[in-house]
PDB file of C-alpha atoms in Angstrom:
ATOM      1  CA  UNK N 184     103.896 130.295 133.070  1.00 87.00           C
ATOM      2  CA  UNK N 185     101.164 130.534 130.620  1.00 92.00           C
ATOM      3  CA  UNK N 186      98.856 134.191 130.519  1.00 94.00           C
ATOM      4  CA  UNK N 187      95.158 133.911 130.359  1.00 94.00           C
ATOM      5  CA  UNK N 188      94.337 132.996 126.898  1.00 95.00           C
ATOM      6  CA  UNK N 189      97.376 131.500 126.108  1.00 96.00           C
ATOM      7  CA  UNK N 190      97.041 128.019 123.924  1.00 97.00           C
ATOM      8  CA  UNK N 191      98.895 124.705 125.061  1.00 97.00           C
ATOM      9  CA  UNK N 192      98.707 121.880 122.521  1.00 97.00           C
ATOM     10  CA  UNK N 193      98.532 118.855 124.046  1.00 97.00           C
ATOM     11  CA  UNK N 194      98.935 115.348 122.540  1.00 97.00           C
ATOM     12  CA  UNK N 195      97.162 112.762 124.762  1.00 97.00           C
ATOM     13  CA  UNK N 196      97.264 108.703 123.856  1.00 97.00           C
ATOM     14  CA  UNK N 197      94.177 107.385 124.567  1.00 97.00           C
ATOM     15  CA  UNK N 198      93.018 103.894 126.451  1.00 96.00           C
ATOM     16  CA  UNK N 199      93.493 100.500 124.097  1.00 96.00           C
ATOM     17  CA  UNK N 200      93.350  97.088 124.536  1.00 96.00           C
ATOM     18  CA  UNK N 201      96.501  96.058 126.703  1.00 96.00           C
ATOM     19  CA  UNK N 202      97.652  93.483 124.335  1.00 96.00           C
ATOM     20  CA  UNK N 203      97.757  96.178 121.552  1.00 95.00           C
ATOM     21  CA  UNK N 204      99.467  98.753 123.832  1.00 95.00           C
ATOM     22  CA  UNK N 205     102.426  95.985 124.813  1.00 95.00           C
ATOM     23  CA  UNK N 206     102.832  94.962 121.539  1.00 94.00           C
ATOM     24  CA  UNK N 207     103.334  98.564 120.656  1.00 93.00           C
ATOM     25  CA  UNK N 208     105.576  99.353 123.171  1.00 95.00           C
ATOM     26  CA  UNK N 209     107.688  95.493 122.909  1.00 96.00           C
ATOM     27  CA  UNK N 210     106.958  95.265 118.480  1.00 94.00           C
ATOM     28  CA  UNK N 211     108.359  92.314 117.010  1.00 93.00           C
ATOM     29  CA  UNK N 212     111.557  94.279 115.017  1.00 95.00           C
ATOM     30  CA  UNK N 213     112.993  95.506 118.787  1.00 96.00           C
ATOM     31  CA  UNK N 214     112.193  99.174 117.805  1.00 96.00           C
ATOM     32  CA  UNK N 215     111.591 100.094 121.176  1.00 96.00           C
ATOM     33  CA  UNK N 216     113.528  97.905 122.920  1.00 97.00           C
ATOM     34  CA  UNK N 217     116.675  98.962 121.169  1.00 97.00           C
ATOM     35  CA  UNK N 218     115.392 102.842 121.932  1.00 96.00           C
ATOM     36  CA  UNK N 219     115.232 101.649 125.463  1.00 98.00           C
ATOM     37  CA  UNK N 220     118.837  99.932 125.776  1.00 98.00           C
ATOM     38  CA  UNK N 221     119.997 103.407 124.254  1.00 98.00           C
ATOM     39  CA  UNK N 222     119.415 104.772 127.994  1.00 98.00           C
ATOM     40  CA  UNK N 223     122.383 102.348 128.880  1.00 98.00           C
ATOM     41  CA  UNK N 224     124.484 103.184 126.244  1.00 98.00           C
ATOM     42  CA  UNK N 225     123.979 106.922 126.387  1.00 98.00           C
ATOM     43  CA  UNK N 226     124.991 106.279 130.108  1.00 98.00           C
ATOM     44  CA  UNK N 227     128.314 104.552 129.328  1.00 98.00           C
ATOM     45  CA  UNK N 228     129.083 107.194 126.525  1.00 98.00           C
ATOM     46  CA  UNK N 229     128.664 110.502 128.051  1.00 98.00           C
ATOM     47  CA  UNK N 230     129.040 109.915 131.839  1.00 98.00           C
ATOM     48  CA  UNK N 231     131.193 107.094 131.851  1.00 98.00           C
ATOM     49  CA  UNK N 232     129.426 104.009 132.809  1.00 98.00           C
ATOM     50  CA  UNK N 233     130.004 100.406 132.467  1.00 98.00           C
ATOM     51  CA  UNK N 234     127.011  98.738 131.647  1.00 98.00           C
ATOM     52  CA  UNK N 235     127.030  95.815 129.491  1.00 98.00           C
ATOM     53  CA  UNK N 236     124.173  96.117 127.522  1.00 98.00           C
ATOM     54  CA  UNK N 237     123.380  92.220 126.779  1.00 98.00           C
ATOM     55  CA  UNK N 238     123.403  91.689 131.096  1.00 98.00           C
ATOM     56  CA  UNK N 239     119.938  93.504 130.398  1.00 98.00           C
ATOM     57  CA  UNK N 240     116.984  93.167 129.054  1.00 98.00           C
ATOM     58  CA  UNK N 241     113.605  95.627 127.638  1.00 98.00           C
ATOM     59  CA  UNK N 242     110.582  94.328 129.470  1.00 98.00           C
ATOM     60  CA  UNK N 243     107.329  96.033 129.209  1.00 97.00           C
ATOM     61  CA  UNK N 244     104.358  95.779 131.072  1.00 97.00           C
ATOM     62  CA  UNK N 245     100.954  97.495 131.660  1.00 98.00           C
ATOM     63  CA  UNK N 246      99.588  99.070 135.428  1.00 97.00           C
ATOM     64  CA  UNK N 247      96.550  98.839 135.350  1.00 96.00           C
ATOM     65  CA  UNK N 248      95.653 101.086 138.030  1.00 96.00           C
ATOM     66  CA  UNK N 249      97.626 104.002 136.519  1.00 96.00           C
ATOM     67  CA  UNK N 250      96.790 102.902 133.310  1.00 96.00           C
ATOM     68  CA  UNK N 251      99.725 103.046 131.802  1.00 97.00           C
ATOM     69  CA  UNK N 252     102.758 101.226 130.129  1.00 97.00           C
ATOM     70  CA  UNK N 253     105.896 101.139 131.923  1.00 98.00           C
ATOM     71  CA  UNK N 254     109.168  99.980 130.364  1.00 98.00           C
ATOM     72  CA  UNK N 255     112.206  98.706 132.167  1.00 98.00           C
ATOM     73  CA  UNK N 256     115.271  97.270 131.863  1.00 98.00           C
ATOM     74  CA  UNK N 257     115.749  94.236 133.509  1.00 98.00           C
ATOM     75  CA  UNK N 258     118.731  92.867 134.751  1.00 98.00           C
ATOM     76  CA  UNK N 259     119.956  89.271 133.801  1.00 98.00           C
ATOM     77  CA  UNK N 260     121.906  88.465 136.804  1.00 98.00           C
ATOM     78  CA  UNK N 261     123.393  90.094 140.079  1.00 98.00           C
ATOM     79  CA  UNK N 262     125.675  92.838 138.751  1.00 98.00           C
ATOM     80  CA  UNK N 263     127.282  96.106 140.045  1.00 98.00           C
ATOM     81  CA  UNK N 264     128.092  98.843 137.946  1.00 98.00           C
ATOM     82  CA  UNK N 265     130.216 101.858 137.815  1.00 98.00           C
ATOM     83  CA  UNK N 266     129.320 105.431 136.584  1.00 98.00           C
ATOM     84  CA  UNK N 267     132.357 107.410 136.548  1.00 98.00           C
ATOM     85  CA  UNK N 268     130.969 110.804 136.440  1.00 98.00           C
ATOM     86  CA  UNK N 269     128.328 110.381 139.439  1.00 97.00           C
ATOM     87  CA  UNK N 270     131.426 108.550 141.117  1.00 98.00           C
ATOM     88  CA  UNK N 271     128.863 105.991 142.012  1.00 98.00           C
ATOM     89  CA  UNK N 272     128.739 101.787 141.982  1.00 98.00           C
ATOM     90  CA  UNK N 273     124.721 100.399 141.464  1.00 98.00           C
ATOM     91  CA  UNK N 274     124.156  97.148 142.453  1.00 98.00           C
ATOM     92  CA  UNK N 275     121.689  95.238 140.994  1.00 98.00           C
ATOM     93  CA  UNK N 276     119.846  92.086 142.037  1.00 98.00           C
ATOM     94  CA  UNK N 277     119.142  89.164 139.389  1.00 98.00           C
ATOM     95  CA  UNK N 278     115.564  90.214 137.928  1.00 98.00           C
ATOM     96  CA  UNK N 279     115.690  93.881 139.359  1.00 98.00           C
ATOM     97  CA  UNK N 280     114.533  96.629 136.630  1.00 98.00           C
ATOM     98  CA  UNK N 281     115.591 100.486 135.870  1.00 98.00           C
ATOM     99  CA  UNK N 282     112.012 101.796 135.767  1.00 98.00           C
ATOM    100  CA  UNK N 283     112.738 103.962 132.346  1.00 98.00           C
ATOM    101  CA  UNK N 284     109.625 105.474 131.380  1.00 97.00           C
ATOM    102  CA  UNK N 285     105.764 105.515 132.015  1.00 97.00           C
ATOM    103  CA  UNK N 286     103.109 106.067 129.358  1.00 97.00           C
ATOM    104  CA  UNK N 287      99.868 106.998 130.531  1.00 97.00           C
ATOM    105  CA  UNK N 288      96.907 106.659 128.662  1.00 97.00           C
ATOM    106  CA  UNK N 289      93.783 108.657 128.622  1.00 97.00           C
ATOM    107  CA  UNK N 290      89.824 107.852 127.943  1.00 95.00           C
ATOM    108  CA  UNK N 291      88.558 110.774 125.724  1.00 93.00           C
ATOM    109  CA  UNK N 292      85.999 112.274 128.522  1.00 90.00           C
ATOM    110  CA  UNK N 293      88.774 112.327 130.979  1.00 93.00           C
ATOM    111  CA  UNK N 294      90.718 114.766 128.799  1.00 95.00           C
ATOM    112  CA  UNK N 295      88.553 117.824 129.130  1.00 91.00           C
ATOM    113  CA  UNK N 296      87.834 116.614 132.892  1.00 93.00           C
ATOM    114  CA  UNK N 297      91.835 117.218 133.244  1.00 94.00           C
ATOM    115  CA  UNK N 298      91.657 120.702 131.543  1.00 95.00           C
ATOM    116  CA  UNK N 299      89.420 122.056 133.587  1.00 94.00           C
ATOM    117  CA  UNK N 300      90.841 120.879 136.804  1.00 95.00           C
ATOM    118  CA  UNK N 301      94.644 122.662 135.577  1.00 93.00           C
ATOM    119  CA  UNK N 302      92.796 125.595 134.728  1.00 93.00           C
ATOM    120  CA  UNK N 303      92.418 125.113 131.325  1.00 96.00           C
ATOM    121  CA  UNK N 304      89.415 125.157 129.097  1.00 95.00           C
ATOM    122  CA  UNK N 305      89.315 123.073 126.321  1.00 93.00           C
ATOM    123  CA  UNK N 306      88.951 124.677 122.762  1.00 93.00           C
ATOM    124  CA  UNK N 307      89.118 122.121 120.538  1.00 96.00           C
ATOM    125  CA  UNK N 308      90.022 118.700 120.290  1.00 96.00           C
ATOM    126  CA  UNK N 309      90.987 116.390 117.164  1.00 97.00           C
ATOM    127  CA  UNK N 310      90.838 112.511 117.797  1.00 97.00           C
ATOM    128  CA  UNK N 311      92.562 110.142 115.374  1.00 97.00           C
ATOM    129  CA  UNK N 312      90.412 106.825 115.738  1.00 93.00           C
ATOM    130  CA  UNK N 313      92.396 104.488 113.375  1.00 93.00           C
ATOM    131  CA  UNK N 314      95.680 104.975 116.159  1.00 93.00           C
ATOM    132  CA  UNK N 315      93.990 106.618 119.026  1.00 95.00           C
ATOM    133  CA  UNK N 316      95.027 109.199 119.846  1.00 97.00           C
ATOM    134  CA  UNK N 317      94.216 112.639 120.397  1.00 97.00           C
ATOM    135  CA  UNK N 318      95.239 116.490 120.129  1.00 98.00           C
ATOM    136  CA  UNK N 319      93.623 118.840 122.697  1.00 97.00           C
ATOM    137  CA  UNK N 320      93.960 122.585 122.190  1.00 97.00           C
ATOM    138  CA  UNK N 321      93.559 124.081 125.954  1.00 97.00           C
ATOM    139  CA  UNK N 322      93.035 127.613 126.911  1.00 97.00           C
ATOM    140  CA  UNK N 323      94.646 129.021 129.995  1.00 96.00           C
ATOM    141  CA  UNK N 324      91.693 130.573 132.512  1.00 89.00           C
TER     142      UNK N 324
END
């Protein structure tokens, strides 16, 4: 939808070592897990599910091929559940996840690489090395 010329701001997190990027995305405090278990409870609130929450359980893990960190929700033990307004009964397997959300991350040469293979061009790009990660001001072609 963007004109020629048009500027798209786009905030890209780079490529770290995969013990830094789980620990960021499973910390110690249960930051993100608890953001992640909100899925469930949003669920039950507004569309009438039944989850119990403590039958699952934040797991995250890196692919390495798509280089990225994926976070699921894993649950505890065979289960089915109810969602009242999808009128719909899941049935889970011990161990079986909700894929929830993938986080891709970038090496800085790939960046302009993408922009010019959406049609972009890349203006101007600011890289924060201390948490790596970077903001890439494209130009539509």
């Amino acid at each position: 939808m963007l004109e020629p010329q048009d500027l798209l701001l786009l905030g890209t997190d780079l490529l770290k070592p995969v013990p830094v990027l789980l620990d960021a995305y499973d910390d110690p405090l249960g930051v993100t897990a608890a953001f992640n278990m909100n899925l469930l409870a949003r669920i039950n609130r507004e569309l009438g599910g039944h989850f119990s929450l403590p039958q699952f359980q934040h797991v995250a893990r890196f692919n390495e091929k798509a280089r990225s960190i994926e976070m699921h929700l894993r649950s505890r033990q065979a289960q089915t559940v109810a969602i009242d307004a999808a009128e719909i009964r899941v049935a889970f397997e011990a161990g079986e996840t909700i894929w929830t959300e993938s986080s891709h991350k970038y090496r800085l040469a790939e960046i302009t690489e993408m922009a010019a293979e959406s049609g972009f061009k890349g203006s101007a790009q600011w890289v924060d090395e201390e948490w790596g990660f970077a903001e890439n001001l494209w130009m539509a072609g």
